[in-house]
XYZ file of C-alpha atoms in Angstrom:
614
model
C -9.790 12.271 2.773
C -8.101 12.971 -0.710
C -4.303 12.968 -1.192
C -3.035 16.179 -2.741
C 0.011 15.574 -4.473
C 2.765 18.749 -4.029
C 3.644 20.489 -7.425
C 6.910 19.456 -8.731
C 7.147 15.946 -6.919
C 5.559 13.773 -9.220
C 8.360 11.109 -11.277
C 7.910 9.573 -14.622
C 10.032 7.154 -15.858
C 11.706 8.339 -18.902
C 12.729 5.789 -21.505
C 16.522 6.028 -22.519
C 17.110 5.978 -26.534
C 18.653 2.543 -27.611
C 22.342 2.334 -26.676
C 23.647 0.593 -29.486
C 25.302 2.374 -32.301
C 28.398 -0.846 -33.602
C 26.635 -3.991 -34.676
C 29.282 -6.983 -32.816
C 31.116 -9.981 -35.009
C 29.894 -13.291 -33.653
C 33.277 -14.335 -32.728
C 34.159 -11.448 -31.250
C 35.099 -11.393 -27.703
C 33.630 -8.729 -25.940
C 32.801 -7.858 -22.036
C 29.038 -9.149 -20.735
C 26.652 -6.201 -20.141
C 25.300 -6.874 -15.997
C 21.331 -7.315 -16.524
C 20.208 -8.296 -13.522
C 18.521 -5.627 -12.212
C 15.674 -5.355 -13.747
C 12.610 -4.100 -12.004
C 8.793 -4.925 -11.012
C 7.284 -4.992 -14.583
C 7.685 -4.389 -17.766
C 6.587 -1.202 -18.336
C 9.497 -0.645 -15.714
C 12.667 -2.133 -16.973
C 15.123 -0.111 -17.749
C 17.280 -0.409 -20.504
C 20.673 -2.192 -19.752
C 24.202 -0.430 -20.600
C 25.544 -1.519 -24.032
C 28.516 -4.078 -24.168
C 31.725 -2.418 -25.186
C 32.755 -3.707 -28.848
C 35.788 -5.225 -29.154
C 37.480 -3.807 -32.936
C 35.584 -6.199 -35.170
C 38.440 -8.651 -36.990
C 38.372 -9.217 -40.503
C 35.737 -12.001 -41.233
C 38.334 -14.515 -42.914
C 40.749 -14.105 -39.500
C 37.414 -14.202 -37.662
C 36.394 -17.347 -39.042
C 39.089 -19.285 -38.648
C 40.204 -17.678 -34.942
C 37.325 -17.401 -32.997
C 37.321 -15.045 -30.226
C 37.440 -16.520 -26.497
C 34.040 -16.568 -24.512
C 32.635 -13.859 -21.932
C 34.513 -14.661 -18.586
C 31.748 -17.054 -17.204
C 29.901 -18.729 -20.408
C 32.609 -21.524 -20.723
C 33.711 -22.931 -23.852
C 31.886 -21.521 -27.456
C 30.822 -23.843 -30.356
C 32.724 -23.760 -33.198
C 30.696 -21.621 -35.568
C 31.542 -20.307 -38.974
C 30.887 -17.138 -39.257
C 29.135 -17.473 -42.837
C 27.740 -14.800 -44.577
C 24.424 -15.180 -43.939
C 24.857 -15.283 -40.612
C 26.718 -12.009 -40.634
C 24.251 -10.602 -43.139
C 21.568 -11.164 -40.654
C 23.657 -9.560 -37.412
C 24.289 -6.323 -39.519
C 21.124 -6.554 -40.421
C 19.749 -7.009 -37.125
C 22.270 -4.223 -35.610
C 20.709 -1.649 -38.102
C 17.166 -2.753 -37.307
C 17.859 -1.388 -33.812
C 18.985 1.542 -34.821
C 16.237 2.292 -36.826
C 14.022 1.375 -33.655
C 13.336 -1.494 -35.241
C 13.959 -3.878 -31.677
C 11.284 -6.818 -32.430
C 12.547 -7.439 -35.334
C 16.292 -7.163 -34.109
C 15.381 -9.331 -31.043
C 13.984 -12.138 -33.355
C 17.016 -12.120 -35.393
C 19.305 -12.576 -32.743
C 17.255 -14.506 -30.460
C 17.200 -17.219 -33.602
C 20.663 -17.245 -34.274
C 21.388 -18.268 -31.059
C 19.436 -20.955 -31.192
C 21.145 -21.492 -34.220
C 24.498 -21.264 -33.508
C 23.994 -22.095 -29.665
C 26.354 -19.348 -29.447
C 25.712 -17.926 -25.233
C 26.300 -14.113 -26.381
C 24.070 -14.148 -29.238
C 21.309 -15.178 -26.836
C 22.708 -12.513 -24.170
C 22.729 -9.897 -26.867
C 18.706 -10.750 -28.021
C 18.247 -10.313 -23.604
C 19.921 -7.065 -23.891
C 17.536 -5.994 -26.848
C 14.502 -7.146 -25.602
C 15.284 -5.552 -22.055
C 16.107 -2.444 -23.633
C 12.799 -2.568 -25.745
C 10.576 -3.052 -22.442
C 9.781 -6.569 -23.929
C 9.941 -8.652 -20.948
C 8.374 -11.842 -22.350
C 10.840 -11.340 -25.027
C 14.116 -11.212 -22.655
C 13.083 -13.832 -20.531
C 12.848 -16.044 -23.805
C 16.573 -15.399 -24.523
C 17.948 -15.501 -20.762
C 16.334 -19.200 -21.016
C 18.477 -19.953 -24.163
C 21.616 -17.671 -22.104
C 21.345 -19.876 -19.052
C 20.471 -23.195 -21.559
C 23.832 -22.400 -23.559
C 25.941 -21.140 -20.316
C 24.526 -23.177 -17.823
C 27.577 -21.938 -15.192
C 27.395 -18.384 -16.410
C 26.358 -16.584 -12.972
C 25.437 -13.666 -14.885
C 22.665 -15.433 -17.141
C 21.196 -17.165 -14.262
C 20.768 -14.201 -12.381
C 19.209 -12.336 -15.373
C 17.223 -14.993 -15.639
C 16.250 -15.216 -11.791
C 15.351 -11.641 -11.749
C 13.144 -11.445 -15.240
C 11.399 -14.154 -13.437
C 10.691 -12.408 -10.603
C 9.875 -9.129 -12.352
C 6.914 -11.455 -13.989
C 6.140 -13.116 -10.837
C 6.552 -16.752 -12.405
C 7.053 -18.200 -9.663
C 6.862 -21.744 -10.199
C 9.808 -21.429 -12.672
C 11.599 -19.456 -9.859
C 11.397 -21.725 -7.614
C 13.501 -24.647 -7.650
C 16.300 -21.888 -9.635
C 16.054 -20.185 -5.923
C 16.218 -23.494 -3.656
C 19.604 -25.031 -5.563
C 21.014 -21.234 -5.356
C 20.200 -21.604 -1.101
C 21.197 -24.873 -1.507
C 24.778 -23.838 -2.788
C 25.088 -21.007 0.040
C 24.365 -23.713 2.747
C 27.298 -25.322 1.982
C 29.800 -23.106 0.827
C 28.792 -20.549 3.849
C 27.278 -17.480 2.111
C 23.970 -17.774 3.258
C 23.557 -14.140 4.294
C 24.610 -12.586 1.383
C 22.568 -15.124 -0.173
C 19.511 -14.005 1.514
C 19.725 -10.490 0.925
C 20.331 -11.357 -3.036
C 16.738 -12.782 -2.264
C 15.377 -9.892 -0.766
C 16.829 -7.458 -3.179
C 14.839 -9.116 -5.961
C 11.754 -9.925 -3.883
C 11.080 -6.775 -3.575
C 10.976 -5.474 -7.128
C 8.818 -7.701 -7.962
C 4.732 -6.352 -8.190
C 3.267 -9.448 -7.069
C 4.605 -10.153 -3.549
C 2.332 -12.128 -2.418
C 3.245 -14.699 -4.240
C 6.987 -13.637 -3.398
C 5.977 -14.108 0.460
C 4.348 -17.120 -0.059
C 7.633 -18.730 -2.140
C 10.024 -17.385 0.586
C 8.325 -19.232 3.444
C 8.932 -22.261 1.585
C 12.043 -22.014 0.581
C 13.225 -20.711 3.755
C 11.928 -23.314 5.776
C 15.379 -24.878 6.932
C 16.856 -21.587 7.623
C 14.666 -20.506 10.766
C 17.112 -20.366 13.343
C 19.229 -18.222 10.890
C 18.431 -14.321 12.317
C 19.359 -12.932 8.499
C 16.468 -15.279 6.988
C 13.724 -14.259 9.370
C 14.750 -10.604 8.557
C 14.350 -11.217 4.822
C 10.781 -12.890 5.574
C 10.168 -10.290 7.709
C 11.212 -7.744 4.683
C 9.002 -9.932 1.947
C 5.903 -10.579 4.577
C 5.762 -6.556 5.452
C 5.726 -5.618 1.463
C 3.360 -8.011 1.095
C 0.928 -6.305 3.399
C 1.065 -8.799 5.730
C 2.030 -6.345 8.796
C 1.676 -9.164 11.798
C 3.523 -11.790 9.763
C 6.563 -9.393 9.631
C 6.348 -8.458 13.211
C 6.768 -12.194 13.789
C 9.767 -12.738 11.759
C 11.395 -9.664 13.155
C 11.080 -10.448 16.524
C 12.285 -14.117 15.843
C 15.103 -12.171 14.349
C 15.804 -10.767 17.098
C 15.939 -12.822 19.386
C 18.331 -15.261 17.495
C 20.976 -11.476 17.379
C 19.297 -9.547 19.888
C 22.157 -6.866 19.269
C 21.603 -6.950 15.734
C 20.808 -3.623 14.278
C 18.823 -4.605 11.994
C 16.996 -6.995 13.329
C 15.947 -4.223 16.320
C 15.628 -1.186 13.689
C 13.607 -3.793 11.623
C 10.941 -4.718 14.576
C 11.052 -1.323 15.792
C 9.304 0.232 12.209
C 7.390 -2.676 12.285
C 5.799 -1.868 15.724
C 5.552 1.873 14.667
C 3.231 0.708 11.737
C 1.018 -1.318 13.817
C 0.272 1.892 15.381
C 2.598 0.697 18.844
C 4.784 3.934 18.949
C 5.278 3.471 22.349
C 6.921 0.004 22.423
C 8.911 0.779 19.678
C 10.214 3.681 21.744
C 10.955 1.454 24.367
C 12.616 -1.372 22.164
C 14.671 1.138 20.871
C 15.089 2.984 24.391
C 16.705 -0.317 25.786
C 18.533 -1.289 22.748
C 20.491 2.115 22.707
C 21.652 2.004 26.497
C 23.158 -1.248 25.119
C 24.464 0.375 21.632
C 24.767 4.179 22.418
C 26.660 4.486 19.009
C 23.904 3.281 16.820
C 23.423 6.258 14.234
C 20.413 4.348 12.570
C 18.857 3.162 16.267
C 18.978 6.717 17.441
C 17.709 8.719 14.275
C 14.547 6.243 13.973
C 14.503 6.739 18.131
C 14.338 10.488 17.488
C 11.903 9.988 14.375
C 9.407 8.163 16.708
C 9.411 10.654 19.951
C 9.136 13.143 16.775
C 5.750 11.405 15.384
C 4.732 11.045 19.167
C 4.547 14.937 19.411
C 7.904 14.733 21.875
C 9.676 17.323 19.996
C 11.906 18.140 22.588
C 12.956 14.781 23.267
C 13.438 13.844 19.119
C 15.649 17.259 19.109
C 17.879 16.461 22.183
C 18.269 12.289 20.110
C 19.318 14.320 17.005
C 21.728 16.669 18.894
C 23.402 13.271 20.764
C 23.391 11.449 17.477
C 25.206 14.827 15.474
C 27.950 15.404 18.918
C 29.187 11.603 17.489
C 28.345 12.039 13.845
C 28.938 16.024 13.507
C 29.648 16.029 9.739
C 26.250 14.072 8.993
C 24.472 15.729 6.366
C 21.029 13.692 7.536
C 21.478 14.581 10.913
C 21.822 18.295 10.314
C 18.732 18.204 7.724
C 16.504 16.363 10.178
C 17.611 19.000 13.009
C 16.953 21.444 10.250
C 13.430 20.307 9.875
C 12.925 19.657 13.449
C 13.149 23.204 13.964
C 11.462 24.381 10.914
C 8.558 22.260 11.929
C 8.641 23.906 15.615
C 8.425 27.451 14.049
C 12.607 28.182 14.447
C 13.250 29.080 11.489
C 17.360 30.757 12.977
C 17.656 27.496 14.628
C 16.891 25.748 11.343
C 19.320 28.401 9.163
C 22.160 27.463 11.353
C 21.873 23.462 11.311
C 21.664 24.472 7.367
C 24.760 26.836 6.772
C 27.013 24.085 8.803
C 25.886 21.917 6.125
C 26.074 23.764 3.220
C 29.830 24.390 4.543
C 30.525 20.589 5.170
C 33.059 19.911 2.197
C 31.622 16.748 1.310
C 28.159 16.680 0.547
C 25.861 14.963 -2.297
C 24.639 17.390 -5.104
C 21.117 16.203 -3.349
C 22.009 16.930 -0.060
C 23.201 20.527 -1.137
C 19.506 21.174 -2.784
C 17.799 19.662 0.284
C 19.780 22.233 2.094
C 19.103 25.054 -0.478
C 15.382 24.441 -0.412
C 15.122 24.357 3.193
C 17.117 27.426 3.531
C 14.487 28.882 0.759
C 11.407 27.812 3.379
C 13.406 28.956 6.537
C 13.469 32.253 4.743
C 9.850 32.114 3.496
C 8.669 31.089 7.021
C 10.315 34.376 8.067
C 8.350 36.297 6.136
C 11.418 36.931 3.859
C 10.504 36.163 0.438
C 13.200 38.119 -1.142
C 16.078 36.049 0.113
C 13.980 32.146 -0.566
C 13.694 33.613 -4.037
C 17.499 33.831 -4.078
C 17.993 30.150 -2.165
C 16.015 28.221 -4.611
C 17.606 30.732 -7.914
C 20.818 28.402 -6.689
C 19.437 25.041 -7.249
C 20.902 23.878 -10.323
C 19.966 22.719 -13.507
C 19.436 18.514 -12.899
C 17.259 16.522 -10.417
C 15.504 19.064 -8.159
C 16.004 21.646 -10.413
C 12.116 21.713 -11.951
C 10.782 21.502 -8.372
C 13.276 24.691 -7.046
C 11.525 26.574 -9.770
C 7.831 25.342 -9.270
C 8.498 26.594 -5.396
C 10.441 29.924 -6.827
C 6.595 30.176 -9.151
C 4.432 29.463 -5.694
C 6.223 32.074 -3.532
C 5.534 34.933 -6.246
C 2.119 33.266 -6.463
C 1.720 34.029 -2.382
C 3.208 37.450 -2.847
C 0.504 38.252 -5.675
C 2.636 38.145 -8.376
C 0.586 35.476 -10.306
C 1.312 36.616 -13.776
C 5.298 36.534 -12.931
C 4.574 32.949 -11.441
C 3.508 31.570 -14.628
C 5.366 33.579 -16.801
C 8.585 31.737 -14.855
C 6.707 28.353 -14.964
C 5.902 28.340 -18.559
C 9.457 30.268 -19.958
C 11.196 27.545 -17.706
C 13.265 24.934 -20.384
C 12.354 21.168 -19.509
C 14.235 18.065 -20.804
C 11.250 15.062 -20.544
C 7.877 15.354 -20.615
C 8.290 14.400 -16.304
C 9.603 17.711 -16.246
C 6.590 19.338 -18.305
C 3.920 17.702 -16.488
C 5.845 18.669 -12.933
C 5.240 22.842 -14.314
C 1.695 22.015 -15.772
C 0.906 20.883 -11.770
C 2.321 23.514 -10.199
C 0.640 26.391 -12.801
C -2.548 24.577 -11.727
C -1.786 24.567 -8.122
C -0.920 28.668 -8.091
C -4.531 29.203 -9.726
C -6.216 27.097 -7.443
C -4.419 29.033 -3.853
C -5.044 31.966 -6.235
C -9.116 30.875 -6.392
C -9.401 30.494 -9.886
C -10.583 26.827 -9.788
C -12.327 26.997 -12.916
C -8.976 28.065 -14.789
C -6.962 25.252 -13.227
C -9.616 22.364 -14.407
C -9.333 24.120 -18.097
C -5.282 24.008 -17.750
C -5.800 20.601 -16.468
C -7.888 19.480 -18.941
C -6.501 20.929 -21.960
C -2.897 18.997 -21.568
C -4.665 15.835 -20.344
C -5.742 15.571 -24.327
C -2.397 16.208 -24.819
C -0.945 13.652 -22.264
C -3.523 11.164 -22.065
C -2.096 8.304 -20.742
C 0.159 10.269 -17.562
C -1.517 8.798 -14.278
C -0.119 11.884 -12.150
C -1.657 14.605 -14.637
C -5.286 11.923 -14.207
C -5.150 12.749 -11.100
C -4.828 16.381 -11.188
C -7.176 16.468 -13.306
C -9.279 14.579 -11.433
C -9.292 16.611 -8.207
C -9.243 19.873 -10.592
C -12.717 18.320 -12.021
C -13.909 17.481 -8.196
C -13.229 20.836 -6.643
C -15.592 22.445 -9.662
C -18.096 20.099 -9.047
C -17.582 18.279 -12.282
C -17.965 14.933 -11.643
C -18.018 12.971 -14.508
C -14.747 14.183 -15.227
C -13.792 13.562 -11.838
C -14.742 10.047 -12.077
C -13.625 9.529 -15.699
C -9.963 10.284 -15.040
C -9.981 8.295 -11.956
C -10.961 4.981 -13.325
C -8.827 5.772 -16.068
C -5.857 5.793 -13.519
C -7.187 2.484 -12.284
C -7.077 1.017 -15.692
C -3.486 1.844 -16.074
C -2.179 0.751 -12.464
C -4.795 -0.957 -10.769
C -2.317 -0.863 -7.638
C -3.319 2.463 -7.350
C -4.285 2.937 -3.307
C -4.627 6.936 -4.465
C -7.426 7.203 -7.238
C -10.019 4.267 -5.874
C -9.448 6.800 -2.292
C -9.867 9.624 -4.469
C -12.721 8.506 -6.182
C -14.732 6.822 -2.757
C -13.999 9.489 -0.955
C -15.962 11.888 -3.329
C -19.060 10.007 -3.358
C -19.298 9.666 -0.056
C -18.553 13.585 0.886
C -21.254 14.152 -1.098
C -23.149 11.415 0.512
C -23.679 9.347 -3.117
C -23.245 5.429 -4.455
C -21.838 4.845 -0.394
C -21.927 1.143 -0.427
C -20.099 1.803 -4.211
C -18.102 4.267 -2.217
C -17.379 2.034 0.213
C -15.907 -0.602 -1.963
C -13.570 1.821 -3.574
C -12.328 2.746 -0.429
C -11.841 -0.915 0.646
C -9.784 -1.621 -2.021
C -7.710 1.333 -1.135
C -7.114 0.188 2.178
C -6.236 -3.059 1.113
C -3.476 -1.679 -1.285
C -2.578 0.546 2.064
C -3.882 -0.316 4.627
C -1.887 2.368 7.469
C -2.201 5.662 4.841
C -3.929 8.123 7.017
C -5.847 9.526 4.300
C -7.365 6.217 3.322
C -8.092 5.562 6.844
C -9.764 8.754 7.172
C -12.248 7.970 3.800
C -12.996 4.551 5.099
C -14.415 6.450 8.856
C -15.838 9.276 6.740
C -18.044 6.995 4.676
C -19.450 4.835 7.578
C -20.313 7.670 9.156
C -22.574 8.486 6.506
C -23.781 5.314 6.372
C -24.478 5.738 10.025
C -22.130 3.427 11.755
C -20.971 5.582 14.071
C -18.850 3.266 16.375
C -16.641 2.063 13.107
C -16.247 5.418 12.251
C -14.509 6.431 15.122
C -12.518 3.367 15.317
C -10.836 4.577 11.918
C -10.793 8.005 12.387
C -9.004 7.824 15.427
C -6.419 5.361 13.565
C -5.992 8.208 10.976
C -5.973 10.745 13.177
C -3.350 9.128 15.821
C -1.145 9.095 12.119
C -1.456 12.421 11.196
C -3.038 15.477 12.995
C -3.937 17.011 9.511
C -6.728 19.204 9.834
C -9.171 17.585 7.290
C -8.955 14.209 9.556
C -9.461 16.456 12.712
C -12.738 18.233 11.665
C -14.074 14.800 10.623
C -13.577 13.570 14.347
C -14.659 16.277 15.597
C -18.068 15.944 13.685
C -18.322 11.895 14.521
C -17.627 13.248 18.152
C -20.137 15.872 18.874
C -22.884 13.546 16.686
C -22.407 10.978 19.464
C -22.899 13.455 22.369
C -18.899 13.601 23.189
C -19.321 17.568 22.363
C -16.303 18.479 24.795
C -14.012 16.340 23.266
C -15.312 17.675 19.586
C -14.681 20.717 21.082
C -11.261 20.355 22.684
C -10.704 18.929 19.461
C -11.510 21.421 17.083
C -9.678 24.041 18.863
C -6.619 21.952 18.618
C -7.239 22.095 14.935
C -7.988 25.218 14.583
C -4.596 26.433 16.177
C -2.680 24.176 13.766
C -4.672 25.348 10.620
C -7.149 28.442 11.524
C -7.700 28.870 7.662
C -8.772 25.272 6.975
C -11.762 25.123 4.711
C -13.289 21.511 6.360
C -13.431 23.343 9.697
C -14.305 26.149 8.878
C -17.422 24.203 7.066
C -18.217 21.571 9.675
C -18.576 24.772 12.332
C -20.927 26.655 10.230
C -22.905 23.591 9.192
C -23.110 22.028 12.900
C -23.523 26.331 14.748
C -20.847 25.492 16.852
C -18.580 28.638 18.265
C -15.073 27.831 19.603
């Protein structure tokens, strides 16, 4: 089964312009800019916050007076701050203004070798960071941490540029003196969740998971370093390795929170709902006040189909925490989800009147409001809920639902008129209204229209893997396939982590029963990349049912399908079901389905195809 992505939801990371504007005077004192966090890869890092100048002094006082160091670099050499050298930092200032960075990053970078001055080389960092150039910065946080050898904040720069290029040889013995350190001065913990906190940017984590288990190896009876394994091992994929940690951290803090909230989603994911439910069943009679413990309690009975039971948790949960903006949203969707949509407006209004509220929280509210309304039948007022979401975060995606509902009403013509007259400030924004003016021609049945939209901005936007993949299931749904498949594997190219397109892609040939064992492998691969998404679980049963393996397809359809009751997945098992003579249950099935989604196309097919009446 093929993910459909939601108009409007889609996020592109949108490169900030160069933050410098004053070139600095070498002996200058001036505040250190905090580079640490920089993410996964380098096509992620985003640029760092400029230092704050200090007034540059004349160069003869300069000279002769130099300025003190940054507050952990220690002592500075003695430098004279010649012309050249200034010649070549103005220079070098104006280069990256001009968006010149390489060239300003070489300049600096080599006068801190130079001058084996610690903020020239934390200056070429900032540059390099700020160009995406993450060879580059880790260069000059080796010369930052080579100059300032006690400067915590060029070691952890350094730490973290390693991670974000998994080089983890060079990481490691930097990691085992910093655990060293904490083992005797006593800050282990905090330590450890440094640790995880970078792990987990990083893209390659299995070779983060495989580090940590070394490193951590004299920590095991230390409950906050089996949770960080635990953390590491379960973004690594390795699901029964983090169940393992999690349980040995609990058991070392068996009232630990996290330790219990940790093996408790752990559980979940290895499809054992019902002893997480119980862990977290006992752990609350012991802990009644845990907010976390009883909203993931509630979220559980909720994925179990107990919606009663995750309603009356949420209720409990908001009588101790009654100004809880999460609590009243989840009760809010509780009931929108259990067709109440009065029930839903009142957990709203209280919190659209709480006085304290995130701008986010308020536009979760608004929307919600909007589809409490729409779910009424009251179009009208939703219009007038989402018209209230305000210019910023959610504002594109208020308007791409504002475009859908006058879509539904058929008012397509106002729907893109809004859509297209709407102002955007990035190109994220752009591509978010190009989806959703697709998406309103395909629920209007003009398929053909929405692969032309599609494919008209994708030679605009080449190189945008959310806009691929619209394009890509644009090209699929008017049976053009080469297209299809072209866009996909372009998506690959670009993020080869990409569970979405090689499902996408798998799961086409094998619905149309084509290239299975090629299918198959693409579908693999997706699994492997995400191995519990119900949609990849789902393809992987659909295409060994073609290929006639009947007893693996159920095994994986009934995975995907004890994930997410989605009607696509349903008709599938129905199908596998009444092809191995278990015609009730395809039956019993199919009506179940057909209550939740009477309209659904793959049901509607399978029925006709296979003459079966309901």
């Amino acid at each position: 089964m093929i993910a459909v992505a939601v108009a409007g939801c889609a996020t592109q990371p949108v490169v900030a312009p160069s933050p410098f504007a004053n070139p600095p005077v070498l002996p200058a004192a001036r505040p250190e800019a905090p580079v640490a966090d920089v993410p996964a890869t380098s096509a992620e890092v985003a640029p760092v916050p400029a230092p704050v100048p200090t007034p540059a002094a004349e160069p003869a006082k300069a000279a002769a007076a130099p300025g003190p160091a940054a507050p952990d670099d220690g002592p500075l050499p003695q430098v004279e701050l010649s012309p050249q050298i200034l010649f070549q930092l103005l220079a070098a200032d104006l280069a990256v203004q001009r968006g010149e960075s390489g060239a300003a990053w070489s300049t600096y970078h080599a006068v801190a070798r130079q001058t084996r001055d610690p903020r020239l080389a934390a200056r070429a960092t900032e540059i390099a960071l700020n160009n995406r150039a993450l060879s580059e910065a880790t260069r000059s946080a080796q010369l930052w941490t080579e100059l300032a050898p006690n400067s915590a904040n060029a070691t952890q720069t350094l730490q973290t540029l390693l991670v974000a290029g998994g080089k983890w040889a060079e990481l490691e013995p930097l990691y085992a003196q910093r655990l060293a350190k904490a083992r005797a001065d006593g800050t282990l913990n905090d330590t450890y969740a440094g640790l995880q906190r970078a792990l987990l940017r990083s893209a390659e984590r299995t070779g983060a998971w495989q580090m940590l288990q070394r490193l951590s190896e004299p920590d095991l009876s230390v409950a906050q370093a089996r949770l960080v394994r635990a953390a590491v091992a379960s973004a690594a994929n390795d699901t029964a390795a983090a169940l393992v940690e999690s349980r040995e951290a609990m058991r070392l803090a068996p009232d630990n929170e996290d330790a219990v909230i940790s093996t408790a989603r752990l559980l979940a994911q290895s499809q054992d709902i019902p002893q997480a439910i119980s862990l977290l069943d006992t752990y609350l009679s012991r802990q009644p006040k845990s907010l976390e413990g009883r909203s993931l309690y509630a979220r559980l009975l909720l994925a179990s189909g107990q919606s009663e039971q995750a309603r009356a948790q949420f209720e409990r949960a908001l009588t101790d925490h009654p100004a809880n903006p999460s609590l009243l949203l989840a009760l809010a969707q509780v009931s929108l989800q259990d067709k109440q949509p009065g029930a839903a407006r009142t957990y709203l209004q209280r919190l659209l009147d709480l006085p304290k509220i995130s701008p986010r929280e308020r536009n979760q509210g608004l929307m919600l409001m909007a589809q409490a309304a729409a779910d009424a039948g009251q179009a009208d007022e939703a219009q007038r809920w989402l018209a209230q979401v305000p210019r910023g975060e959610d504002f594109v995606i208020a308007t791409s639902r504002r475009a859908l509902l006058l879509g539904k009403s058929g008012q397509l013509d106002a729907a893109r008129e809004l859509l297209r007259n709407t102002e955007v400030t990035s190109t994220r924004e752009r591509l978010q209204l190009i989806s959703a003016e697709a998406q309103l021609l395909r629920e209007a049945g003009r398929s053909q229209e929405a692969f032309e939209l599609l494919d008209r901005n994708v030679q605009i936007y080449p190189d945008q893997p959310d806009l691929l993949y619209d394009h890509g299931m644009a090209a699929e749904r008017v049976d053009r396939m080469v297209d299809m498949e072209r866009s996909m594997r372009r998506i690959i190219e670009m993020r080869p982590d990409s569970a979405h397109a090689y499902n996408a892609l798998g799961y086409s040939l094998a619905d149309r029963n084509q290239r299975l064992d090629e299918a198959r492998t693409l579908i693999e691969k997706a699994l492997s990349l995400s191995p519990d998404d119900a949609h990849i679980l789902d393809s992987m049963g659909w295409v060994l049912f073609r290929q006639k393996d009947l007893e693996g397809a159920l095994r994986y359809l009934n995975r995907a399908w004890s994930l997410s009751q989605e009607a696509d997945i349903g008709a599938h098992l129905g199908e596998v079901l009444w092809v191995t003579g278990r015609q009730d249950e395809a039956r019993s099935l199919w009506r179940e389905v057909n209550k939740r989604d009477p309209a659904n196309t793959t049901l509607r097919e399978t029925l006709t195809r296979l003459n079966v009446a309901l």
